[in-house]
Coordinates of C-alpha atoms and ligand atoms in Angstrom, one line a residue:
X27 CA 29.9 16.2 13.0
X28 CA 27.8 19.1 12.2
X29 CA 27.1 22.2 14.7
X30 CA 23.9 23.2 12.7
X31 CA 22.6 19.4 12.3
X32 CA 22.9 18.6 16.5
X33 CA 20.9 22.2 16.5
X34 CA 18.0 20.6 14.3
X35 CA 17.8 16.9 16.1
X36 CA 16.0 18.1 18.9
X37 CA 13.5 19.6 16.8
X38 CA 13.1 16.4 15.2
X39 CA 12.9 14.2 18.7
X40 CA 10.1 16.2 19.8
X41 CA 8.6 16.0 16.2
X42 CA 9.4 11.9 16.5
X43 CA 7.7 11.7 19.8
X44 CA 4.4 13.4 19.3
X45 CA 3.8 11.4 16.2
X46 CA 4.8 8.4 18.2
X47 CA 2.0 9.3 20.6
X48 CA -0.2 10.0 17.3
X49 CA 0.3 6.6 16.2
X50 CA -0.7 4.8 19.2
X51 CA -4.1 6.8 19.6
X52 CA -4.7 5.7 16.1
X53 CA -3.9 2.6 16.3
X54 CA -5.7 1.8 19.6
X55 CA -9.1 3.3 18.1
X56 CA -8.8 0.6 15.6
X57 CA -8.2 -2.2 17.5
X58 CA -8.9 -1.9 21.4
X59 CA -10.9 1.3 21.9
X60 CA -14.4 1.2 23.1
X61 CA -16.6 2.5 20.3
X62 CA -18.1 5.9 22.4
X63 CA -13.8 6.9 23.4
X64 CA -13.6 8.5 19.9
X65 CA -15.4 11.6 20.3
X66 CA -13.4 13.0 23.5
X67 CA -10.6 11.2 22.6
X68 CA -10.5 13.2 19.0
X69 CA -9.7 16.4 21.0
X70 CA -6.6 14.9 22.3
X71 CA -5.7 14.0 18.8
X72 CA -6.6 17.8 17.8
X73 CA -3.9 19.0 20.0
X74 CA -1.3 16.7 19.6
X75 CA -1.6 16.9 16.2
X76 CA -1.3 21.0 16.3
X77 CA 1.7 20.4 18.5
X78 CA 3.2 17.9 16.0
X79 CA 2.8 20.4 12.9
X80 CA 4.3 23.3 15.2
X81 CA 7.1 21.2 16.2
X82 CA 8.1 20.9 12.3
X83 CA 6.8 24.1 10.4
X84 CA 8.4 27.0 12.7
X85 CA 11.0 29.7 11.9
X86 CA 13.7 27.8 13.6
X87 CA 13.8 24.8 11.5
X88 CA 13.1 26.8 9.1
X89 CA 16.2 28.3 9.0
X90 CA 18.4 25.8 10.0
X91 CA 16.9 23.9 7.2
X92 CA 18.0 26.7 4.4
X93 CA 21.6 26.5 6.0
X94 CA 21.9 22.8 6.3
X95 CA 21.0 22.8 2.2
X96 CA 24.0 25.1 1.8
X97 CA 26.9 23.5 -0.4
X98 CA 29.5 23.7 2.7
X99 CA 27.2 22.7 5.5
X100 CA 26.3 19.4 3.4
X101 CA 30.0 18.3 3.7
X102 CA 29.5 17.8 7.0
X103 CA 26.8 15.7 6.7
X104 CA 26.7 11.6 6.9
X105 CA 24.7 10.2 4.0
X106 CA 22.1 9.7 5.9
X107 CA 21.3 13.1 7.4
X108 CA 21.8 14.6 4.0
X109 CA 18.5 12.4 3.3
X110 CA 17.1 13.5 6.4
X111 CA 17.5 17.1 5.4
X112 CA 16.4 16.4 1.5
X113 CA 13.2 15.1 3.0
X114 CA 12.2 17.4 5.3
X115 CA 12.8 20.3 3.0
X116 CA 10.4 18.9 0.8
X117 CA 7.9 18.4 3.2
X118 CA 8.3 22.4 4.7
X119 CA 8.2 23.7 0.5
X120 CA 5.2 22.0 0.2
X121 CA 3.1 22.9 3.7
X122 CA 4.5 26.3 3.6
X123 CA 3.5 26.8 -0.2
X124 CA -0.1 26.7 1.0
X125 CA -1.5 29.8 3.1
X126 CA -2.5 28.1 6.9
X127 CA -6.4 29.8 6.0
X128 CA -6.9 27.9 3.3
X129 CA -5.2 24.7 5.1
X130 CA -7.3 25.0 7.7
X131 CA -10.9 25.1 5.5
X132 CA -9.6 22.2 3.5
X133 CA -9.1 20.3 6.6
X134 CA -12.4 21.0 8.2
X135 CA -14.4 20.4 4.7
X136 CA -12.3 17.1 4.7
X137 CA -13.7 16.2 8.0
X138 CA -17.3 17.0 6.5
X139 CA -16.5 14.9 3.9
X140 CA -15.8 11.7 5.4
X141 CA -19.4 11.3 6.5
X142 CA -21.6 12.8 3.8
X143 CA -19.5 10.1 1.4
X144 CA -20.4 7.1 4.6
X145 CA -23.9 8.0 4.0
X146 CA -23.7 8.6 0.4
X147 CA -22.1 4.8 -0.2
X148 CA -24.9 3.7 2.6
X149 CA -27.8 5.2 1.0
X150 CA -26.8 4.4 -2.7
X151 CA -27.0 8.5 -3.5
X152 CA -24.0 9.6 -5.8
X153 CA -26.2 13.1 -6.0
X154 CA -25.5 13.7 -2.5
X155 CA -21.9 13.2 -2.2
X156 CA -20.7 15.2 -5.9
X157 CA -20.8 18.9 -4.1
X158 CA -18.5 18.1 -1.8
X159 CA -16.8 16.1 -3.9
X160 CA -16.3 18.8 -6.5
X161 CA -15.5 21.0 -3.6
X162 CA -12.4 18.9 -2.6
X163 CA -11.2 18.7 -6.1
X164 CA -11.5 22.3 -6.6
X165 CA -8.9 22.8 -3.2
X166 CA -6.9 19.7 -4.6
X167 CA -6.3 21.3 -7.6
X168 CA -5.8 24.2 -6.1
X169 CA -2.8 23.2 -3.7
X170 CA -1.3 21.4 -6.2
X171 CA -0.6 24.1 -8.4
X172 CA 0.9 26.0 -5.7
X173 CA 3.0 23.4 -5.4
X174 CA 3.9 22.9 -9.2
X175 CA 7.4 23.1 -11.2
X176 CA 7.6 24.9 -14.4
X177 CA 6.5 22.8 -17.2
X178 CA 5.2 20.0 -14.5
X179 CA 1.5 18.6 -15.1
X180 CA -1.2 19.2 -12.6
X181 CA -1.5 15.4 -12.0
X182 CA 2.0 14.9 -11.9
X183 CA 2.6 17.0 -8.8
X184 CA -0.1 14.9 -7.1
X185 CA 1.2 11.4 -8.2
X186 CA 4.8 12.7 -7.0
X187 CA 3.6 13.5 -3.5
X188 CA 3.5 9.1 -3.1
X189 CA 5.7 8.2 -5.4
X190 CA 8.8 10.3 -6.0
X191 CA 9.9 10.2 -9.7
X192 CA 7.2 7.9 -10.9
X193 CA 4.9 10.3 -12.8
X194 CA 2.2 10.3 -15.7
X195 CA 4.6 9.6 -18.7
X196 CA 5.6 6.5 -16.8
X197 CA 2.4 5.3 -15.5
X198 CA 0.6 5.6 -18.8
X199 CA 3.6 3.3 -19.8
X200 CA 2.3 1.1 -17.3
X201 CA -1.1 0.7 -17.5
X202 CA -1.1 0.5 -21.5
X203 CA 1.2 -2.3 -21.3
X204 CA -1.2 -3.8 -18.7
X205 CA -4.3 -2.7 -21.2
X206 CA -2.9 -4.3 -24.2
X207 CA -1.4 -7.9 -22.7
X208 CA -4.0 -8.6 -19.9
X209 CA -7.1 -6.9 -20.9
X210 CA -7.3 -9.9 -23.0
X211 CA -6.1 -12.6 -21.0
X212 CA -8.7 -11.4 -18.1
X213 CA -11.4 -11.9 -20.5
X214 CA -10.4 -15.4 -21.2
X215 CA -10.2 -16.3 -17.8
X216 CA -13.7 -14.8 -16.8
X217 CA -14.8 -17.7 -20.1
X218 CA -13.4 -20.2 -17.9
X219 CA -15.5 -19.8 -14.6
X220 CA -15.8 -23.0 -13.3
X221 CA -12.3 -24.3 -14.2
X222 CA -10.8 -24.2 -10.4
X223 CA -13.0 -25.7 -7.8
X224 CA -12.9 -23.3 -4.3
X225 CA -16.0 -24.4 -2.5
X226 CA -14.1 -26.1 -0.1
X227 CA -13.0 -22.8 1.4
X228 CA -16.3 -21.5 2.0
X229 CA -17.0 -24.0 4.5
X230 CA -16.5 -23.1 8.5
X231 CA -13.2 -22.7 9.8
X232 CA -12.6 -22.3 13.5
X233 CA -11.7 -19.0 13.8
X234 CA -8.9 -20.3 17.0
X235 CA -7.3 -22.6 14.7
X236 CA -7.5 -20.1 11.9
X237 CA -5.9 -17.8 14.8
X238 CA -2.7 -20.4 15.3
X239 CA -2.4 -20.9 12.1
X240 CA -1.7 -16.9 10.9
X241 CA 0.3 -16.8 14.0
X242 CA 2.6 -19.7 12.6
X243 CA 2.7 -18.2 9.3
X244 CA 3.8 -14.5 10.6
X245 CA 6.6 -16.4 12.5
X246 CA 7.3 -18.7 9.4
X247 CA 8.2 -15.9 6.8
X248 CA 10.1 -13.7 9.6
X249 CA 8.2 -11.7 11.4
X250 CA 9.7 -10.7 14.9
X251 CA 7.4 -11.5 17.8
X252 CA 10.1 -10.0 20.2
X253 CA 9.4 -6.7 18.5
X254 CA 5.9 -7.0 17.2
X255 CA 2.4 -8.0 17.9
X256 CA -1.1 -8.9 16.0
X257 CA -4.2 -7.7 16.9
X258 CA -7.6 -7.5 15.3
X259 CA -9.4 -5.2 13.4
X260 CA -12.1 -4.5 10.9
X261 CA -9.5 -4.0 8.0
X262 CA -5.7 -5.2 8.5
X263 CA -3.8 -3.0 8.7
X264 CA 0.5 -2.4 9.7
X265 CA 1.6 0.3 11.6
X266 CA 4.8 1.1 13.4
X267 CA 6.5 3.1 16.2
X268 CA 10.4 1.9 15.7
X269 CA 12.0 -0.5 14.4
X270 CA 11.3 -2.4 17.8
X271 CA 7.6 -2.3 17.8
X272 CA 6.0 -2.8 14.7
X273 CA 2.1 -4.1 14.9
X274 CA 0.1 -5.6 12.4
X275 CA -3.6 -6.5 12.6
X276 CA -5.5 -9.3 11.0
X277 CA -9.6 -9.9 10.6
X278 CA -11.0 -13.3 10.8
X279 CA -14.6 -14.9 9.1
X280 CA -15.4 -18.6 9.7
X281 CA -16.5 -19.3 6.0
X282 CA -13.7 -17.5 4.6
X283 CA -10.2 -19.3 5.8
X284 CA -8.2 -17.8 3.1
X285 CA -8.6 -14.0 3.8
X286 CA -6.9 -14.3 7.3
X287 CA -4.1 -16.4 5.5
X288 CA -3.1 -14.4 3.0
X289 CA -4.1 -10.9 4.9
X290 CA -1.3 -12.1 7.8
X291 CA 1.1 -13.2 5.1
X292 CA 0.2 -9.2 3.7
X293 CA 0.6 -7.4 6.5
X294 CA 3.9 -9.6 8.0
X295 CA 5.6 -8.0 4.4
X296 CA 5.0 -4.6 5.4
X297 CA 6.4 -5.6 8.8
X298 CA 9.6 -7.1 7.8
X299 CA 10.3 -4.2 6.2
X300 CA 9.7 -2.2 9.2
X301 CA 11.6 -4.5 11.7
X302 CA 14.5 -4.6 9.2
X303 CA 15.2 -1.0 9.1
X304 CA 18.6 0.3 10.5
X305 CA 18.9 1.0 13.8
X306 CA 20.9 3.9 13.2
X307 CA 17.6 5.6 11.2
X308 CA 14.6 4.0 13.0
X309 CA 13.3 7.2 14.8
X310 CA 14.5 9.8 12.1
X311 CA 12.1 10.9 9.5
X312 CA 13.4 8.4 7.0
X313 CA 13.0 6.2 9.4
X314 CA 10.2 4.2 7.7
X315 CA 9.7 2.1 4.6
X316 CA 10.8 4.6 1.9
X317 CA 7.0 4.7 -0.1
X318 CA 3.6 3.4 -0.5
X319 CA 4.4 1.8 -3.7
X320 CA 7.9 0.1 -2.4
X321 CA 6.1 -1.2 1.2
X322 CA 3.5 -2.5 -1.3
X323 CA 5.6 -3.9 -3.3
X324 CA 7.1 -6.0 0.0
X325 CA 3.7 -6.9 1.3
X326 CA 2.4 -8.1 -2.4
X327 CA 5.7 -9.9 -2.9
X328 CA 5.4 -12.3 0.3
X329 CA 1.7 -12.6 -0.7
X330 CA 1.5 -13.0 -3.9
X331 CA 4.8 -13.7 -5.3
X332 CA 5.4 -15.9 -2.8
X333 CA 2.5 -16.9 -1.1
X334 CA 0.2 -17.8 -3.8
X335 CA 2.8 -20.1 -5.0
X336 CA 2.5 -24.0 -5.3
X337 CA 7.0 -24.0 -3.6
X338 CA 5.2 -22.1 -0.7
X339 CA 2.7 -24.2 0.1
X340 CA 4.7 -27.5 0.0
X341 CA 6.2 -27.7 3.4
X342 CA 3.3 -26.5 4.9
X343 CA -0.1 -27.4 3.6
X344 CA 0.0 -30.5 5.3
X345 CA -0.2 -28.3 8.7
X346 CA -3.0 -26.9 7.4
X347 CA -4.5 -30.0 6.2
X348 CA -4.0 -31.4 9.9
X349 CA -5.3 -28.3 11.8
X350 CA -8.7 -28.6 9.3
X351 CA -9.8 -32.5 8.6
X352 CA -13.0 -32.5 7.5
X353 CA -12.4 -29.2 5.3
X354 CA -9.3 -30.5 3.9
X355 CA -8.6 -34.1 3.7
X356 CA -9.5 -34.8 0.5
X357 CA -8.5 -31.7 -1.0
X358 CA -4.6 -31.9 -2.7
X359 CA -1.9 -29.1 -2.7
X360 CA -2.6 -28.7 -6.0
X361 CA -5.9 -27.9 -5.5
X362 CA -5.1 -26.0 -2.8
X363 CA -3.1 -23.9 -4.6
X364 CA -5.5 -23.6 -7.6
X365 CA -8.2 -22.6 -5.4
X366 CA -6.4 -19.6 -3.5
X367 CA -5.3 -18.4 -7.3
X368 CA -9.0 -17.9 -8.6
X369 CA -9.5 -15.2 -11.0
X370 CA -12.6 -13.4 -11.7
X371 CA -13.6 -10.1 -12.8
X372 CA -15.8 -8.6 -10.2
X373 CA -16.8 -5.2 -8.8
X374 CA -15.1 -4.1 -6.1
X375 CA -11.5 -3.7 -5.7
X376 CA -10.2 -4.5 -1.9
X377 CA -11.6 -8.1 -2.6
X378 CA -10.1 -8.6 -6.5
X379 CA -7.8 -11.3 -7.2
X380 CA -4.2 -11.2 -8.2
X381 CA -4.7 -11.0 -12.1
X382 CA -8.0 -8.1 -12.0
X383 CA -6.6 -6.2 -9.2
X384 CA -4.3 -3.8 -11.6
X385 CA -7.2 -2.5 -13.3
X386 CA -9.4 -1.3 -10.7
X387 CA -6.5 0.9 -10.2
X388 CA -5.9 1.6 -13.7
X389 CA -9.8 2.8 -14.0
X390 CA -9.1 4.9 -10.8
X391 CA -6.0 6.1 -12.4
X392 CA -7.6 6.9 -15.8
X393 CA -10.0 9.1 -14.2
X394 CA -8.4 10.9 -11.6
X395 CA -6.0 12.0 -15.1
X396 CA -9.6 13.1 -16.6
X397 CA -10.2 15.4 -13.2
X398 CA -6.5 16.8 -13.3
X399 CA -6.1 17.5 -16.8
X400 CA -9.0 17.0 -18.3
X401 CA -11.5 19.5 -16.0
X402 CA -14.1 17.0 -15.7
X403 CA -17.1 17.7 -13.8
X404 CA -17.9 15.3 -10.5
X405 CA -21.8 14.7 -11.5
X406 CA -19.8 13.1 -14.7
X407 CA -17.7 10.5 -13.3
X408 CA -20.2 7.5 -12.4
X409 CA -20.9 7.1 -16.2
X410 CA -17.7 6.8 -17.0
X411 CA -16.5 4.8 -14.1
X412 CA -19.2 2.5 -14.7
X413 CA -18.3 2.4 -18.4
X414 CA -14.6 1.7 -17.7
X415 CA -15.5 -1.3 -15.6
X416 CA -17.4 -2.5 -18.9
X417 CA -15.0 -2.2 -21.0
X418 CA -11.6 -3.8 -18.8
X419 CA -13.2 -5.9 -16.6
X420 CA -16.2 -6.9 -18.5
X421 CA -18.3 -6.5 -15.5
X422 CA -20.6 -3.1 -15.3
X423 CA -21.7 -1.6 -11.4
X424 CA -25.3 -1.5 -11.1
X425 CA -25.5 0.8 -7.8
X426 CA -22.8 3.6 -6.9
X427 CA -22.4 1.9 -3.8
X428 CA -20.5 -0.8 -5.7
X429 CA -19.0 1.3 -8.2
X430 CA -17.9 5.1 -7.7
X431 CA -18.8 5.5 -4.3
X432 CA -16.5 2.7 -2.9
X433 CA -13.5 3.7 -2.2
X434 CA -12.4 6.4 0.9
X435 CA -9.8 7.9 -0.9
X436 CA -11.4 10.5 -3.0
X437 CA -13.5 11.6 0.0
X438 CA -10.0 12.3 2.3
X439 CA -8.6 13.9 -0.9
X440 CA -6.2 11.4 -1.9
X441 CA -5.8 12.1 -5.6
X442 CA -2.5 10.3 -6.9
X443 CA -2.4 7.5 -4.0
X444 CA -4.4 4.4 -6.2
X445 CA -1.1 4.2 -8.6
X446 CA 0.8 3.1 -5.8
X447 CA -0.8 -0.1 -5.3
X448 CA -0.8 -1.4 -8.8
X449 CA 3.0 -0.3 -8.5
X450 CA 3.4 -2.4 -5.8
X451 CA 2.4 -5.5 -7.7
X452 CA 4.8 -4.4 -10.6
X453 CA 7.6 -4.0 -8.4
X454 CA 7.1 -7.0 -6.8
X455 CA 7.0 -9.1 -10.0
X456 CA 10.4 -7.3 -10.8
X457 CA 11.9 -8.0 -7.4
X458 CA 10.5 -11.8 -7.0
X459 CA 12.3 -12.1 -10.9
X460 CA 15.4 -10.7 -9.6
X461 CA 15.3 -13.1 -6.6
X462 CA 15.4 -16.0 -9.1
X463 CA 18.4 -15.1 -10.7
X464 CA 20.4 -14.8 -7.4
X465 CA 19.6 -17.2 -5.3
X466 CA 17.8 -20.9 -5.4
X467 CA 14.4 -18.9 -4.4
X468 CA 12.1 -22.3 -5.2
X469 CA 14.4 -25.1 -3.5
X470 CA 14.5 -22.0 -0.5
X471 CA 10.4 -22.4 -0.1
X472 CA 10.5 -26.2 -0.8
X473 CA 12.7 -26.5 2.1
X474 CA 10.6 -24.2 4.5
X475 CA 13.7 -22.0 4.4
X476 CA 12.9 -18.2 4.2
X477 CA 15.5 -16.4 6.3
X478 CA 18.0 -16.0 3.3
X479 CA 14.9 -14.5 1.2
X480 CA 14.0 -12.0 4.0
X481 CA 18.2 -11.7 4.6
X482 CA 18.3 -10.6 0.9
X483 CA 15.8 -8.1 1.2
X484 CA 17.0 -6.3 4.2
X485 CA 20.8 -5.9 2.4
X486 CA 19.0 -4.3 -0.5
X487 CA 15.4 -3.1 0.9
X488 CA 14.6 -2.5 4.1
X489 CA 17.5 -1.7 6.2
X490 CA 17.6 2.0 3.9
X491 CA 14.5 3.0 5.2
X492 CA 13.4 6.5 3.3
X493 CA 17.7 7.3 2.7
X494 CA 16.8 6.1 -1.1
X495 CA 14.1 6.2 -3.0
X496 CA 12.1 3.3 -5.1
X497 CA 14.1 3.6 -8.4
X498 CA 17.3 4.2 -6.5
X499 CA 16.9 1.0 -4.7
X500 CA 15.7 -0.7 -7.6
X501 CA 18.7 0.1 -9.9
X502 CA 21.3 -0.8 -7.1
X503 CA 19.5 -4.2 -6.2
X504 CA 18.6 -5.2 -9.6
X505 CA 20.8 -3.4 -11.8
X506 CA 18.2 -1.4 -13.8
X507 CA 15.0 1.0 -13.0
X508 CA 11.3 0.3 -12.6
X509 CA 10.4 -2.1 -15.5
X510 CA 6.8 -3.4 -15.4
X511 CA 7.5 -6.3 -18.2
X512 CA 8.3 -8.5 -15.5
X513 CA 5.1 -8.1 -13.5
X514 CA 3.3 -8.9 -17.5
X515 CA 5.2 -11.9 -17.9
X516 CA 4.9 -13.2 -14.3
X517 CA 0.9 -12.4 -14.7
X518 CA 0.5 -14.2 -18.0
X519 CA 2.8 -17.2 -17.5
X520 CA 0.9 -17.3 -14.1
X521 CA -2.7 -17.3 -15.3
X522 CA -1.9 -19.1 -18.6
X523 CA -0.7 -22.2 -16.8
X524 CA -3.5 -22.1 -14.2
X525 CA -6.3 -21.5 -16.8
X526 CA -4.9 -23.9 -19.3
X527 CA -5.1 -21.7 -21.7
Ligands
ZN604 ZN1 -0.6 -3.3 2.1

């Protein structure tokens, strides 16, 4: 046992329990909060949040920190708490490396930002938003280079700060595999338009049977109602306290069955991997999925992967069928499965299909690279965003509302956090291939058996929390690093079969 380490944990309970408290105000103003509580409410969040950076960044833990990194004192340490220290080190180099001033103006332009780009998107007026724009690029740009390693890329130290070891030279890998095998393939499908027949799901579904239904799904694939619950919001979304309370949120339209289906089967993936992680970690600060890209990669895989697959389905759809008569009696599983597979380029990302989702990232991607490196000016970027959309997807914005100015991300200076959700896809694709070598993974979902899936996953996945990063876990599960071929095959085979083509 270390002296120094039992000297730090109650610097990281208090830090554990103010975010707690964080998390709850956040998630209550997105699900149960009456729409005026915001404002006043804010102010609470204001101070918590001071007190939650103060309980972190101070001289104490500062220095216990420097000694805990020491050779000897490491010794001492159980594997896990050597994570512990490794991440919280990180996090202190890189708040402390930027001055608190120029912190603080960066977060109150953010705070500007948020609603000039609302109104911006609203109003259709790129011109309004690109100052402020430029303006948060210019601070990006600027912390990240306080921030940068000798002979490390601008970019790079933005795309680490999600994805840890997963940086330009092997996202440019990526995405030109994806350009060069799917570009093509997507254009082929977009030919076919009217091969799959899905009007069948825009007809009304009651929204309390659509309700039982998620409900039975969440349980089906493993989520824990004993330590968990769903509520509503406008956009589903997980979020988590401990591994004992872990809530997800769902959003329900009557002429549109299939996005509460596979938006519960989402968000239940990010939750088993929340409910699965070791006790012994849950309210540490590795006590959460380890990234964006690898929680992604769990939601994606019980979506998609799984999900979207015709084995899924077959123990099940007659449940469905049974719940919904007159929508559904004359349709077949194999319809049924067709249907929810439908490709089509289109214009906005958050409601793309499995096969056209990558891009949208990879256009996001390419152009965030052109701001980093490349020094491009804001008032620039709708030409070539709306080119890029020509040129992958085939389809070409004719408003900024549906092209540039849709996304959040850029406006809360997120630069570096799209990659992670085509990542997320990839490594699914890897894991779900994996899966197939190890265990009978279609006779499993035939047989409306998923516990040894989801028992498979925690031994390698979840139960690590943040002690190991995504290629760490991916070398010991599968026995070799991040490899996006898989996630090409699984896409083309996929498609190819579906499209007859
Ligand atoms: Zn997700």
């Amino acid at each position: 046992m270390s002296e120094l380490y039992e000297m730090l944990k109650p610097h990281l309970d208090k830090t554990y329990a103010l975010n707690v408290a964080l998390t709850m105000l956040s998630f209550d103003n997105s699900t149960a909060a009456p729409k005026n509580a915001i404002e006043n409410t804010s102010k609470a969040i204001g101070l918590l949040s001071g007190e939650h950076y103060n309980a972190l960044i101070n001289e104490d833990v500062k220095r216990l920190l420097k000694e805990l990194s020491t050779e000897q004192e490491q010794a001492f340490l159980s594997f896990e708490e050597k994570a512990i220290v490794k991440k919280l080190n990180k996090e202190f180099k890189q708040t402390a490396a930027i001055p608190p001033e120029e912190f603080q103006a960066f977060q109150i332009l953010l705070a500007k930002a948020y609603p000039i780009w609302e109104s911006a998107k609203n109003k259709n007026d790129y011109a309004s938003f690109a100052p402020t724009l430029e303006e948060i690029i210019r601070y990006s740009k600027k912390f990240a280079s306080y921030n940068q390693e000798e002979d490390q890329k601008l970019y790079d130290v933005q795309l680490d700060d999600y994805e840890e070891g997963f940086n330009m030279e092997i996202l440019d890998g990526f995405f030109s595999k994806l350009r060069s095998a799917l570009v093509p393939l997507v254009h082929k499908v977009n030919e076919k338009e009217n091969a799959i027949q899905t009007e069948f799901l825009s007809q009304d579904y009651e929204i309390d049977k659509q309700k039982n239904f998620c409900r039975f799904l969440a349980e089906y694939i493993g989520f824990d109602f004993n330590r968990g619950v769903i509520a509503e919001s406008e956009h589903p979304f997980t979020t988590e306290l401990h591994n004992h309370d872990v809530r997800i949120t769902n959003h329900f339209q009557k002429s549109q069955p299939d996005f509460s289906i596979f938006s519960v089967i989402h968000e239940s993936g990010h939750a088993l991997y929340e409910q699965g992680i070791d006790d012994a970690i849950t309210m540490t600060p590795i006590g959460q999925g380890t990234s964006m890209g690898m929680h992604e990669s769990q939601s994606r895989f019980y979506e998609n992967n799984l999900g979207r697959s015709l084995p899924f389905w077959t123990p099940i759809y007659s449940r469905l069928q049974e719940l919904f008569p007159k929508q559904l009696e004359t349709v077949s599983l194999e319809q049924f499965y067709r249907a929810v597979n439908h490709a089509h380029s289109s214009l906005i990302r958050t409601e793309a299909d499995e096969l056209t989702y990558p891009f949208h990232i990879m256009i996001r991607y390419e152009i965030e690279k052109l701001i980093f490196e490349g020094n491009i000016p804001a008032s620039e970027l709708p030409a070539i965003w709306n080119q890029k959309y020509q040129e992958y997807l085939g389809v070409c914005p004719t408003t900024d509302t549906e092209g540039i100015l849709q996304d959040m991300h850029w406006a809360l200076g997120s630069f570096g956090y799209f990659p992670s959700y085509a990542l997320g896809s990839a490594i699914a694709a890897q894991i779900y291939h994996h899966l197939k070598t190890v265990m009978p993974l279609d006779t499993y979902l035939e047989e409306g058996n998923l516990k040894p899936i989801q028992a498979y996953l925690n031994e390698h996945i979840h139960r690590f929390g943040g002690a190991k990063n995504t290629q760490e876990l991916l070398k010991d599960m599968t026995g070799e690093p991040f490899n996006p071929d898989y996630y090409i095959s699984y896409l083309t085979d996929k498609y190819t079969a579906l499209y007859d083509l």
